[in-house]
mmCIF file of C-alpha atoms in Angstrom:
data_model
loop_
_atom_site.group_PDB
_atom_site.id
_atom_site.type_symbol
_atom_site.label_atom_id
_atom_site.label_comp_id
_atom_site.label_asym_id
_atom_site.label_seq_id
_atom_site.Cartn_x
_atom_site.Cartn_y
_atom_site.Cartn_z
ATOM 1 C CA UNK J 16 -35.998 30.702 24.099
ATOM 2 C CA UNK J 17 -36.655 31.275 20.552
ATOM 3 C CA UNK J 18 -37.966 34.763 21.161
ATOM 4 C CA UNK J 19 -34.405 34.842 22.864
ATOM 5 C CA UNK J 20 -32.742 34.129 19.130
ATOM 6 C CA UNK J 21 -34.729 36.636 17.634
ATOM 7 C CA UNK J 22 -34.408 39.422 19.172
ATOM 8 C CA UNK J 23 -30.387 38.576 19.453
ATOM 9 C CA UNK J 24 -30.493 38.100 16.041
ATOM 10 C CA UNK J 25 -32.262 41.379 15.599
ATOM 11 C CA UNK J 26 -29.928 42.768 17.816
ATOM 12 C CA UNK J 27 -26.915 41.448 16.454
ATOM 13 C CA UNK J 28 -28.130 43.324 12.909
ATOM 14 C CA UNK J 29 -27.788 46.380 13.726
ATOM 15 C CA UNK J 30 -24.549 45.866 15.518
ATOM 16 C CA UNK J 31 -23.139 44.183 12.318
ATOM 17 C CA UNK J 32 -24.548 47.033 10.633
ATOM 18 C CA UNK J 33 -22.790 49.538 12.962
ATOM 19 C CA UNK J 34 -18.977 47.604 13.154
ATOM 20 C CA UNK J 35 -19.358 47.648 9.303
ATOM 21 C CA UNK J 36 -20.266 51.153 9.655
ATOM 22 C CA UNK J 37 -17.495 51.847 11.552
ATOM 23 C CA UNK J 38 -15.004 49.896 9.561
ATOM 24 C CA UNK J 39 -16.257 51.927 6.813
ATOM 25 C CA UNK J 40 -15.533 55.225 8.571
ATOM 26 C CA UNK J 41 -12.087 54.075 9.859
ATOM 27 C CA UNK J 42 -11.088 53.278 6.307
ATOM 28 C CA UNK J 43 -12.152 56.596 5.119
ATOM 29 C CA UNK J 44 -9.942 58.314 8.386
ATOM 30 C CA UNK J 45 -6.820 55.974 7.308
ATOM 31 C CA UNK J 46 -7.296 56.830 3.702
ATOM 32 C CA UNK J 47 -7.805 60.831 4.928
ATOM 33 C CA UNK J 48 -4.284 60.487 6.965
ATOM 34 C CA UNK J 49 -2.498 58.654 4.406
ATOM 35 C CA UNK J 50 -3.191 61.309 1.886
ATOM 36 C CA UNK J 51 -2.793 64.066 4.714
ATOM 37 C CA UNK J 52 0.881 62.486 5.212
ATOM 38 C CA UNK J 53 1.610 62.034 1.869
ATOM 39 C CA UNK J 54 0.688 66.245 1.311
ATOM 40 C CA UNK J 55 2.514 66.844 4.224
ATOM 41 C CA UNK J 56 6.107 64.924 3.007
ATOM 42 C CA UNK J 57 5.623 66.638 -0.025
ATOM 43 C CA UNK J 58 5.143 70.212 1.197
ATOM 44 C CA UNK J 59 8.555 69.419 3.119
ATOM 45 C CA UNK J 60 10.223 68.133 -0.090
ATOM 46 C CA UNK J 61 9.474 71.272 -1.669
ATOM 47 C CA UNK J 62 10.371 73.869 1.020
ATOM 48 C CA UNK J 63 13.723 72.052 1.106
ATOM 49 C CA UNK J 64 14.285 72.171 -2.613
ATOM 50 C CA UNK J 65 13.261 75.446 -2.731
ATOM 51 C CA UNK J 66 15.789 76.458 -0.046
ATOM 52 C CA UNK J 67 18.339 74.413 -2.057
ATOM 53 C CA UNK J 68 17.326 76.614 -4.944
ATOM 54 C CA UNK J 69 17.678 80.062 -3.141
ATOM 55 C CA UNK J 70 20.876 78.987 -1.880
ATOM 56 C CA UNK J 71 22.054 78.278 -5.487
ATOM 57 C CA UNK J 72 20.470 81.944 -6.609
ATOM 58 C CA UNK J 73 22.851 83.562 -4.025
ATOM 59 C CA UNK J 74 25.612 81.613 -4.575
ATOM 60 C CA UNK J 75 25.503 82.429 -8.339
ATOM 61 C CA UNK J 76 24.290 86.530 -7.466
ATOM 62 C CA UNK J 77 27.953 86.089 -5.611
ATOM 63 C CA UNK J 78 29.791 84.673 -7.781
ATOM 64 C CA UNK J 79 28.457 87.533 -10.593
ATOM 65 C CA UNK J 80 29.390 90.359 -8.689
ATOM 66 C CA UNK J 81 32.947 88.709 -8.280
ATOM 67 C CA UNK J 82 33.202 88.086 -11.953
ATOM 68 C CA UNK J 83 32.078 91.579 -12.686
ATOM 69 C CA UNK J 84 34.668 92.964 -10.080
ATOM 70 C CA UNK J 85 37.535 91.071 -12.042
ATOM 71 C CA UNK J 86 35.988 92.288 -15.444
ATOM 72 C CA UNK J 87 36.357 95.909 -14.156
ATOM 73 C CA UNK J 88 39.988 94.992 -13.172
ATOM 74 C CA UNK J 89 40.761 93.657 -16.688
ATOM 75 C CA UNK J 90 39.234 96.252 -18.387
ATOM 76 C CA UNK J 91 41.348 98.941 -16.611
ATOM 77 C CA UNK J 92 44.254 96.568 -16.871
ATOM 78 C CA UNK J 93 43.487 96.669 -20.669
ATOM 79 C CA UNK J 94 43.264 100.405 -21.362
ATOM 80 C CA UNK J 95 46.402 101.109 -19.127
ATOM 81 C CA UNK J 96 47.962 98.996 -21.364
ATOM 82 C CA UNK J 97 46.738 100.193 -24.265
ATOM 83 C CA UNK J 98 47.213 104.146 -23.543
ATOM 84 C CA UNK J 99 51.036 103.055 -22.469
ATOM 85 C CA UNK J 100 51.585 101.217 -26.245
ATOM 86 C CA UNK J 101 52.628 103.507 -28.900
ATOM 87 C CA UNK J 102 50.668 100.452 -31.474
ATOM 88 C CA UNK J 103 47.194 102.048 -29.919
ATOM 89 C CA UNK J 104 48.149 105.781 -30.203
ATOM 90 C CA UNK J 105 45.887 107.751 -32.303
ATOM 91 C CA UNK J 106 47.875 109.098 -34.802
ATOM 92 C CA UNK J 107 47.632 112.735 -35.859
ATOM 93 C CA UNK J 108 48.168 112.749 -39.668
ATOM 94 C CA UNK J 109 48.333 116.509 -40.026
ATOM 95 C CA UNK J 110 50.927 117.116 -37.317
ATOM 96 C CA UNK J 111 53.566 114.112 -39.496
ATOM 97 C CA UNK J 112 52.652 115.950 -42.484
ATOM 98 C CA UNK J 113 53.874 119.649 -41.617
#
C-alpha cells in the first residue's frame, strides 16, 4: 500500500508538472492571439482610414480642377471686359498729339 502512495505521488509529479506546463503554454497561445487580434483590428483601422484619406485626396483633386475651370472662366470674363472698357485702353500718346 505505501509503495502504492509513492509511486502515485511520483506519478502525480510529473503530471502536476505537465498541467502546469501546459497552463504555461496555453497562456503564452492566449497572450500570442490576443496580440495577433489586437494587430489584426489595427491593420483594419488603418486600411479604412487610409481609404477615408484617398477618398478625401480625390474629392479635393475634384474639387481643384473645378475651381481652376471657373478661374479660367473669370479670367476670360475679366479681359473681355477689360478689352470692351475704353478705362483699360492703352493709350497712344503720339497719335493725340499730332
Amino acid at each position: 500500500y505505501r509503495s502504492r502512495k509513492r509511486s502515485s505521488k511520483a506519478e502525480r509529479a510529473p503530471a502536476t508538472m505537465m498541467n502546469a506546463d501546459m497552463d504555461a503554454v496555453e497562456a503564452e497561445n492566449q497572450v500570442e492571439l490576443e496580440e495577433k487580434t489586437r494587430l489584426i483590428n489595427q491593420v483594419l483601422e488603418l486600411q479604412h482610414t487610409l481609404e477615408d484619406l484617398s477618398a478625401r485626396v480625390d474629392a479635393v483633386k475634384e474639387e481643384n480642377l473645378k475651381l481652376k475651370s471657373e478661374n479660367q472662366v473669370l479670367g476670360q470674363y475679366i479681359e473681355n471686359l477689360m478689352s470692351a472698357s475704353s478705362v483699360f485702353q492703352t493709350t497712344d500718346t503720339k497719335s493725340k498729339r499730332k
